[in-house]
mmCIF file of C-alpha atoms and ligand atoms in Angstrom:
data_model
loop_
_atom_site.group_PDB
_atom_site.id
_atom_site.type_symbol
_atom_site.label_atom_id
_atom_site.label_comp_id
_atom_site.label_asym_id
_atom_site.label_seq_id
_atom_site.Cartn_x
_atom_site.Cartn_y
_atom_site.Cartn_z
ATOM 1 C CA MET A 148 -14.910 -9.951 15.151
ATOM 2 C CA ALA A 149 -14.095 -8.045 11.953
ATOM 3 C CA SER A 150 -16.819 -5.597 11.005
ATOM 4 C CA THR A 151 -17.095 -2.755 8.506
ATOM 5 C CA GLU A 152 -17.431 -0.134 11.206
ATOM 6 C CA PRO A 153 -16.280 -1.266 14.607
ATOM 7 C CA ALA A 154 -18.191 0.785 17.132
ATOM 8 C CA GLY A 155 -16.127 2.892 19.508
ATOM 9 C CA ARG A 156 -12.656 2.261 20.790
ATOM 10 C CA PRO A 157 -10.576 -0.749 19.823
ATOM 11 C CA GLY A 158 -10.022 -3.476 22.394
ATOM 12 C CA LEU A 159 -6.706 -2.827 24.160
ATOM 13 C CA ALA A 160 -4.193 -5.609 24.840
ATOM 14 C CA THR A 161 -0.884 -5.138 26.605
ATOM 15 C CA ASP A 162 0.274 -8.756 26.394
ATOM 16 C CA LYS A 163 0.021 -11.644 23.953
ATOM 17 C CA ASP A 164 -2.607 -13.557 25.953
ATOM 18 C CA GLN A 165 -4.961 -10.580 26.061
ATOM 19 C CA LEU A 166 -4.392 -10.084 22.349
ATOM 20 C CA ALA A 167 -5.176 -13.736 21.572
ATOM 21 C CA GLU A 168 -8.404 -13.388 23.588
ATOM 22 C CA LEU A 169 -9.415 -10.258 21.677
ATOM 23 C CA HIS A 170 -8.688 -11.934 18.335
ATOM 24 C CA ALA A 171 -10.429 -15.217 19.232
ATOM 25 C CA GLY A 172 -13.169 -15.869 16.691
ATOM 26 C CA SER A 173 -11.723 -13.513 14.078
ATOM 27 C CA GLY A 174 -10.365 -14.970 10.849
ATOM 28 C CA GLY A 175 -6.961 -13.422 11.611
ATOM 29 C CA ALA A 176 -5.637 -9.875 11.611
ATOM 30 C CA VAL A 177 -4.196 -7.150 9.431
ATOM 31 C CA LEU A 178 -1.475 -5.421 11.454
ATOM 32 C CA VAL A 179 -0.409 -1.766 11.341
ATOM 33 C CA PRO A 180 2.788 -1.375 13.397
ATOM 34 C CA THR A 181 3.363 2.159 14.758
ATOM 35 C CA MET A 182 5.205 3.996 17.509
ATOM 36 C CA GLY A 183 2.049 6.005 18.284
ATOM 37 C CA ALA A 184 1.404 9.768 18.438
ATOM 38 C CA VAL A 185 -1.056 8.894 15.688
ATOM 39 C CA HIS A 186 -1.423 11.322 12.776
ATOM 40 C CA GLU A 187 -3.125 11.276 9.372
ATOM 41 C CA GLY A 188 -0.213 9.332 7.859
ATOM 42 C CA HIS A 189 -0.826 6.492 10.309
ATOM 43 C CA LEU A 190 -4.580 6.738 9.704
ATOM 44 C CA ALA A 191 -4.071 6.252 5.950
ATOM 45 C CA LEU A 192 -2.391 2.927 6.832
ATOM 46 C CA VAL A 193 -5.207 1.956 9.181
ATOM 47 C CA ARG A 194 -7.820 2.768 6.516
ATOM 48 C CA ARG A 195 -5.950 0.576 4.022
ATOM 49 C CA ALA A 196 -5.809 -2.186 6.640
ATOM 50 C CA ARG A 197 -9.577 -1.784 7.156
ATOM 51 C CA GLU A 198 -10.194 -2.296 3.405
ATOM 52 C CA ILE A 199 -8.056 -5.442 3.318
ATOM 53 C CA ALA A 200 -9.622 -6.754 6.527
ATOM 54 C CA ASP A 201 -13.191 -6.143 5.374
ATOM 55 C CA ALA A 202 -12.541 -7.878 2.051
ATOM 56 C CA ASP A 203 -11.156 -10.970 3.797
ATOM 57 C CA GLY A 204 -13.165 -11.097 7.043
ATOM 58 C CA LEU A 205 -10.179 -10.135 9.220
ATOM 59 C CA ALA A 206 -9.678 -7.836 12.210
ATOM 60 C CA VAL A 207 -7.549 -4.662 12.106
ATOM 61 C CA CYS A 208 -4.877 -4.506 14.812
ATOM 62 C CA VAL A 209 -2.788 -1.362 15.374
ATOM 63 C CA SER A 210 0.328 -1.871 17.470
ATOM 64 C CA ILE A 211 1.778 1.017 19.443
ATOM 65 C CA PHE A 212 5.251 0.524 20.840
ATOM 66 C CA VAL A 213 8.164 2.950 21.049
ATOM 67 C CA ASN A 214 10.900 0.438 20.373
ATOM 68 C CA PRO A 215 13.992 1.247 22.460
ATOM 69 C CA ILE A 216 16.397 -0.939 20.472
ATOM 70 C CA GLN A 217 15.962 1.063 17.268
ATOM 71 C CA PHE A 218 17.218 4.261 18.944
ATOM 72 C CA SER A 219 20.925 4.976 19.354
ATOM 73 C CA PRO A 220 22.255 6.548 22.557
ATOM 74 C CA GLY A 221 21.652 10.315 22.393
ATOM 75 C CA GLU A 222 18.652 10.014 20.059
ATOM 76 C CA ASP A 223 15.095 11.057 20.990
ATOM 77 C CA LEU A 224 13.857 7.864 22.738
ATOM 78 C CA ASP A 225 12.992 9.700 25.969
ATOM 79 C CA SER A 226 11.336 12.687 24.315
ATOM 80 C CA TYR A 227 9.448 10.669 21.676
ATOM 81 C CA PRO A 228 5.752 11.636 22.066
ATOM 82 C CA ARG A 229 3.651 9.064 23.949
ATOM 83 C CA ARG A 230 -0.125 9.456 24.361
ATOM 84 C CA LEU A 231 -1.915 6.120 24.213
ATOM 85 C CA ASP A 232 -5.297 7.498 25.265
ATOM 86 C CA ASP A 233 -5.465 10.029 22.416
ATOM 87 C CA ASP A 234 -4.194 7.367 20.002
ATOM 88 C CA LEU A 235 -7.037 5.023 20.982
ATOM 89 C CA ASP A 236 -9.497 7.841 20.233
ATOM 90 C CA ALA A 237 -7.803 8.527 16.885
ATOM 91 C CA ILE A 238 -8.118 4.921 15.689
ATOM 92 C CA SER A 239 -11.635 4.428 17.069
ATOM 93 C CA GLY A 240 -14.064 3.291 14.406
ATOM 94 C CA LEU A 241 -11.204 2.023 12.215
ATOM 95 C CA ALA A 242 -9.264 -0.533 14.259
ATOM 96 C CA ASP A 243 -10.705 -3.506 16.138
ATOM 97 C CA THR A 244 -7.779 -3.989 18.482
ATOM 98 C CA CYS A 245 -4.735 -2.112 19.732
ATOM 99 C CA TYR A 246 -1.657 -3.987 20.913
ATOM 100 C CA ALA A 247 0.358 -1.701 23.208
ATOM 101 C CA PRO A 248 2.908 -3.874 25.016
ATOM 102 C CA GLY A 249 5.314 -2.479 27.580
ATOM 103 C CA ALA A 250 9.089 -2.800 27.139
ATOM 104 C CA LYS A 251 9.174 -5.773 29.578
ATOM 105 C CA GLU A 252 6.607 -7.642 27.453
ATOM 106 C CA MET A 253 8.649 -7.123 24.281
ATOM 107 C CA TYR A 254 12.072 -7.551 25.889
ATOM 108 C CA PRO A 255 11.695 -9.706 29.013
ATOM 109 C CA ASP A 256 15.390 -10.639 28.802
ATOM 110 C CA ARG A 257 18.424 -8.856 27.477
ATOM 111 C CA GLN A 258 17.957 -9.277 23.715
ATOM 112 C CA GLU A 259 20.688 -11.463 22.229
ATOM 113 C CA VAL A 260 19.073 -12.589 18.980
ATOM 114 C CA PHE A 261 18.395 -10.022 16.255
ATOM 115 C CA VAL A 262 17.249 -9.845 12.660
ATOM 116 C CA HIS A 263 20.222 -8.291 10.911
ATOM 117 C CA ALA A 264 20.438 -6.950 7.358
ATOM 118 C CA PRO A 265 24.126 -6.050 7.220
ATOM 119 C CA VAL A 266 24.323 -4.630 3.695
ATOM 120 C CA LEU A 267 21.263 -2.457 2.984
ATOM 121 C CA GLY A 268 20.738 -2.035 6.736
ATOM 122 C CA SER A 269 23.989 -0.091 7.034
ATOM 123 C CA GLN A 270 23.409 2.208 4.052
ATOM 124 C CA LEU A 271 21.357 5.446 3.733
ATOM 125 C CA CYS A 272 19.663 5.937 7.158
ATOM 126 C CA GLY A 273 21.549 2.900 8.487
ATOM 127 C CA ALA A 274 24.882 4.631 7.879
ATOM 128 C CA HIS A 275 23.803 7.438 10.221
ATOM 129 C CA ARG A 276 21.821 5.370 12.745
ATOM 130 C CA PRO A 277 23.947 2.292 13.524
ATOM 131 C CA GLY A 278 21.780 -0.625 14.666
ATOM 132 C CA HIS A 279 18.553 1.160 13.728
ATOM 133 C CA PHE A 280 17.300 -1.305 11.119
ATOM 134 C CA GLN A 281 18.381 -4.297 13.184
ATOM 135 C CA GLY A 282 16.141 -2.869 15.928
ATOM 136 C CA VAL A 283 13.279 -2.252 13.500
ATOM 137 C CA LEU A 284 13.431 -5.695 11.868
ATOM 138 C CA THR A 285 13.718 -7.437 15.236
ATOM 139 C CA VAL A 286 10.676 -5.651 16.690
ATOM 140 C CA VAL A 287 8.595 -6.173 13.541
ATOM 141 C CA HIS A 288 9.491 -9.876 13.648
ATOM 142 C CA LYS A 289 8.411 -9.993 17.311
ATOM 143 C CA LEU A 290 5.145 -8.187 16.490
ATOM 144 C CA PHE A 291 4.486 -10.639 13.660
ATOM 145 C CA SER A 292 5.042 -13.508 16.143
ATOM 146 C CA ALA A 293 2.671 -11.954 18.700
ATOM 147 C CA VAL A 294 -0.116 -11.021 16.261
ATOM 148 C CA SER A 295 0.344 -13.685 13.516
ATOM 149 C CA PRO A 296 -1.124 -11.281 10.949
ATOM 150 C CA LYS A 297 -2.212 -12.358 7.482
ATOM 151 C CA ALA A 298 -1.112 -8.939 6.189
ATOM 152 C CA ALA A 299 0.689 -5.863 7.505
ATOM 153 C CA VAL A 300 0.614 -2.275 6.234
ATOM 154 C CA PHE A 301 3.631 0.075 6.145
ATOM 155 C CA GLY A 302 4.201 3.624 4.875
ATOM 156 C CA GLU A 303 6.301 4.480 1.832
ATOM 157 C CA LYS A 304 7.631 7.457 3.798
ATOM 158 C CA ASP A 305 10.015 5.017 5.500
ATOM 159 C CA TYR A 306 11.007 3.538 2.154
ATOM 160 C CA GLN A 307 14.215 1.809 3.234
ATOM 161 C CA GLN A 308 12.339 0.243 6.150
ATOM 162 C CA LEU A 309 9.633 -0.985 3.745
ATOM 163 C CA VAL A 310 12.192 -2.573 1.395
ATOM 164 C CA LEU A 311 13.967 -4.265 4.316
ATOM 165 C CA ILE A 312 10.708 -5.592 5.784
ATOM 166 C CA ARG A 313 9.670 -7.035 2.402
ATOM 167 C CA ARG A 314 13.115 -8.669 2.215
ATOM 168 C CA MET A 315 12.865 -10.065 5.751
ATOM 169 C CA VAL A 316 9.412 -11.517 5.053
ATOM 170 C CA GLY A 317 10.577 -13.027 1.748
ATOM 171 C CA GLN A 318 13.937 -14.378 2.885
ATOM 172 C CA LEU A 319 12.744 -15.694 6.265
ATOM 173 C CA GLY A 320 9.515 -17.066 4.761
ATOM 174 C CA LEU A 321 7.262 -15.293 7.270
ATOM 175 C CA GLY A 322 4.126 -15.591 5.125
ATOM 176 C CA VAL A 323 2.763 -12.093 5.842
ATOM 177 C CA ALA A 324 1.474 -10.055 2.868
ATOM 178 C CA ILE A 325 3.117 -6.619 2.978
ATOM 179 C CA GLU A 326 1.058 -3.684 1.733
ATOM 180 C CA SER A 327 2.314 -0.119 1.391
ATOM 181 C CA VAL A 328 0.647 3.285 1.400
ATOM 182 C CA PRO A 329 1.976 6.497 -0.247
ATOM 183 C CA THR A 330 3.357 9.276 1.943
ATOM 184 C CA VAL A 331 0.746 11.628 3.406
ATOM 185 C CA ARG A 332 1.924 15.255 3.353
ATOM 186 C CA GLU A 333 0.977 18.648 4.739
ATOM 187 C CA GLY A 334 -0.250 21.197 2.170
ATOM 188 C CA ASP A 335 3.306 22.583 1.873
ATOM 189 C CA GLY A 336 4.786 19.164 1.075
ATOM 190 C CA LEU A 337 6.219 18.271 4.497
ATOM 191 C CA ALA A 338 5.746 14.534 5.115
ATOM 192 C CA LEU A 339 3.643 13.949 8.236
ATOM 193 C CA SER A 340 5.654 12.526 11.115
ATOM 194 C CA SER A 341 5.231 12.258 14.880
ATOM 195 C CA ARG A 342 8.582 14.074 15.107
ATOM 196 C CA ASN A 343 7.162 17.173 13.343
ATOM 197 C CA GLU A 344 5.680 18.162 16.720
ATOM 198 C CA GLY A 345 9.212 19.249 17.637
ATOM 199 C CA LEU A 346 9.342 21.749 14.741
ATOM 200 C CA ARG A 347 8.681 25.316 15.845
ATOM 201 C CA GLY A 348 8.411 28.698 14.081
ATOM 202 C CA LYS A 349 11.138 29.221 11.517
ATOM 203 C CA ASN A 350 12.161 25.563 11.516
ATOM 204 C CA ARG A 351 8.616 24.475 10.648
ATOM 205 C CA LYS A 352 8.651 26.951 7.736
ATOM 206 C CA THR A 353 11.995 25.652 6.505
ATOM 207 C CA ALA A 354 11.152 21.935 6.908
ATOM 208 C CA PRO A 355 9.281 21.512 3.545
ATOM 209 C CA LYS A 356 12.519 22.450 1.744
ATOM 210 C CA LEU A 357 13.654 18.851 2.190
ATOM 211 C CA HIS A 358 10.785 17.616 0.014
ATOM 212 C CA GLU A 359 11.361 20.475 -2.464
ATOM 213 C CA ALA A 360 15.061 19.614 -2.759
ATOM 214 C CA LEU A 361 14.330 15.916 -3.362
ATOM 215 C CA CYS A 362 11.717 16.789 -6.022
ATOM 216 C CA ARG A 363 14.171 19.112 -7.769
ATOM 217 C CA ALA A 364 16.895 16.461 -7.763
ATOM 218 C CA LEU A 365 14.457 13.865 -9.149
ATOM 219 C CA ASP A 366 13.380 16.245 -11.936
ATOM 220 C CA GLU A 367 16.998 16.918 -12.844
ATOM 221 C CA VAL A 368 17.885 13.236 -12.943
ATOM 222 C CA ARG A 369 14.854 12.569 -15.125
ATOM 223 C CA ASP A 370 16.004 15.397 -17.408
ATOM 224 C CA GLY A 371 19.305 13.571 -17.845
ATOM 225 C CA ARG A 372 21.549 15.386 -15.355
ATOM 226 C CA GLY A 373 23.972 13.227 -13.373
ATOM 227 C CA ALA A 374 22.499 11.666 -10.231
ATOM 228 C CA LYS A 375 25.480 12.503 -8.024
ATOM 229 C CA GLU A 376 25.654 16.099 -9.220
ATOM 230 C CA SER A 377 21.903 16.604 -8.650
ATOM 231 C CA CYS A 378 22.024 15.090 -5.161
ATOM 232 C CA ASP A 379 25.146 17.060 -4.209
ATOM 233 C CA GLU A 380 23.410 20.255 -5.245
ATOM 234 C CA ALA A 381 20.397 19.307 -3.100
ATOM 235 C CA ILE A 382 22.739 18.703 -0.148
ATOM 236 C CA SER A 383 24.440 22.095 -0.475
ATOM 237 C CA GLY A 384 21.081 23.885 -0.950
ATOM 238 C CA LEU A 385 19.711 22.250 2.197
ATOM 239 C CA ALA A 386 22.872 23.044 4.167
ATOM 240 C CA SER A 387 22.562 26.715 3.130
ATOM 241 C CA ALA A 388 18.920 26.688 4.308
ATOM 242 C CA GLY A 389 20.064 25.566 7.794
ATOM 243 C CA PHE A 390 19.729 21.776 7.583
ATOM 244 C CA GLU A 391 22.318 19.343 8.883
ATOM 245 C CA VAL A 392 22.151 16.835 6.045
ATOM 246 C CA ASP A 393 22.758 13.117 6.612
ATOM 247 C CA TYR A 394 22.396 12.205 2.938
ATOM 248 C CA VAL A 395 20.558 12.787 -0.321
ATOM 249 C CA GLU A 396 20.955 9.842 -2.686
ATOM 250 C CA CYS A 397 19.481 8.589 -5.904
ATOM 251 C CA ARG A 398 18.875 4.807 -6.027
ATOM 252 C CA SER A 399 16.960 2.229 -8.030
ATOM 253 C CA LEU A 400 13.527 1.373 -6.608
ATOM 254 C CA GLY A 401 15.038 -1.788 -5.066
ATOM 255 C CA LEU A 402 17.622 0.519 -3.391
ATOM 256 C CA SER A 403 20.571 -0.809 -5.350
ATOM 257 C CA GLU A 404 22.825 1.616 -7.221
ATOM 258 C CA TYR A 405 20.963 3.864 -9.702
ATOM 259 C CA GLN A 406 21.550 2.487 -13.197
ATOM 260 C CA GLY A 407 20.454 5.513 -15.224
ATOM 261 C CA ASP A 408 16.845 4.496 -15.908
ATOM 262 C CA PRO A 409 14.623 7.384 -14.720
ATOM 263 C CA ALA A 410 11.634 5.000 -14.482
ATOM 264 C CA ASP A 411 13.588 2.984 -11.900
ATOM 265 C CA CYS A 412 14.663 5.877 -9.744
ATOM 266 C CA ILE A 413 14.003 7.130 -6.230
ATOM 267 C CA VAL A 414 15.656 10.064 -4.456
ATOM 268 C CA LEU A 415 15.900 9.652 -0.689
ATOM 269 C CA GLY A 416 17.080 12.090 1.938
ATOM 270 C CA ALA A 417 17.476 12.636 5.662
ATOM 271 C CA ALA A 418 18.320 15.902 7.350
ATOM 272 C CA ARG A 419 18.006 17.586 10.729
ATOM 273 C CA ILE A 420 16.484 20.995 11.286
ATOM 274 C CA GLY A 421 16.249 22.491 14.792
ATOM 275 C CA GLY A 422 17.271 19.125 16.251
ATOM 276 C CA VAL A 423 14.439 17.242 14.495
ATOM 277 C CA ARG A 424 15.477 14.511 12.073
ATOM 278 C CA LEU A 425 13.322 14.428 8.939
ATOM 279 C CA ILE A 426 13.348 11.726 6.260
ATOM 280 C CA ASP A 427 11.604 11.735 2.917
ATOM 281 C CA ASN A 428 11.764 10.269 -0.572
ATOM 282 C CA VAL A 429 10.289 10.936 -4.010
ATOM 283 C CA ARG A 430 10.124 8.789 -7.108
ATOM 284 C CA ALA A 431 8.667 8.839 -10.568
ATOM 285 C CA GLU A 432 4.919 8.167 -10.578
ATOM 286 C CA ALA A 433 4.155 4.634 -11.764
HETATM 287 P P1 AMP B 128 6.063 5.368 13.023
HETATM 288 O O1 AMP B 128 4.993 5.494 14.070
HETATM 289 O O2 AMP B 128 6.709 6.674 12.676
HETATM 290 O O3 AMP B 128 7.044 4.250 13.307
HETATM 291 O O4 AMP B 128 5.318 4.939 11.687
HETATM 292 C C1 AMP B 128 4.471 3.819 11.652
HETATM 293 C C2 AMP B 128 4.093 3.549 10.229
HETATM 294 O O5 AMP B 128 3.440 4.693 9.677
HETATM 295 C C3 AMP B 128 5.302 3.256 9.314
HETATM 296 O O6 AMP B 128 4.959 2.218 8.405
HETATM 297 C C4 AMP B 128 5.497 4.577 8.606
HETATM 298 O O7 AMP B 128 6.114 4.437 7.341
HETATM 299 C C5 AMP B 128 4.069 5.060 8.465
HETATM 300 N N1 AMP B 128 4.025 6.515 8.287
HETATM 301 C C6 AMP B 128 4.560 7.450 9.108
HETATM 302 N N2 AMP B 128 4.372 8.684 8.585
HETATM 303 C C7 AMP B 128 3.694 8.515 7.425
HETATM 304 C C8 AMP B 128 3.217 9.400 6.404
HETATM 305 N N3 AMP B 128 3.390 10.711 6.483
HETATM 306 N N4 AMP B 128 2.579 8.863 5.334
HETATM 307 C C9 AMP B 128 2.404 7.515 5.239
HETATM 308 N N5 AMP B 128 2.838 6.632 6.160
HETATM 309 C C10 AMP B 128 3.488 7.117 7.229
#
């Protein structure tokens, strides 16, 4: 079933049996998990999946599921953009199949068993979104069970998520190769995100300041200034620009404490502007 240029729209499956039928005869799949409202950032992942799939005779499967258990009460689960039809158009010619299960397919019973990463999962974004990474890891594990992919592609924009997924795959022995793709940005530096649709007028103009602040902090740390001091300054600059800052932190690339080696350094941040939560990260080029 894998082909260099699949003609037209991907085959759509809303349950595991339909998906197995669509994948019958393929050598396996490369999975790109998303929550939909597809943008160029997602498409960069799908293109990478296409390259891997074509090299190995596999199919590309994009999953679209807005996962309720990774949202806390009061977050934007209800207002999260949903437009499956447009998404199918956007991935046409790149993906072979789209797995878009409903909530009942993913959670037929009250979920009692979770994939939990209590240490890293409760730091950085996890400190501000309790249960978020448990929800993410659990749904990714379920998607891996449904699709049985040989490989899966994730964005470096969600860096903590990427590190946790690599850890889950390694420590639970899931046997899925994890590939990552650099963050795709607007011309002014703002990382593409489905949530950016909620940014209007002045807030949209201010939003790129998050990326600017992280870049400045990274430069300072690389120039030998203290990591905490540089991040604190980024936080106060962002607060003055109108952001409600969750955190700006400097870490090692494995997300342990920064040890003072600028080559092993990433600055991560999350902040809200006009009610929209933005996350981003920057690190030294390899
Ligand atoms: P989401 O639909 O927001 O859950 O994202 C699905 C996947 O796309 C995740 O692996 C994200 O890290 C990735 N992604 C989202 N935005 C971007 C971006 N601007 N650049 C690269 N990857 C992204």
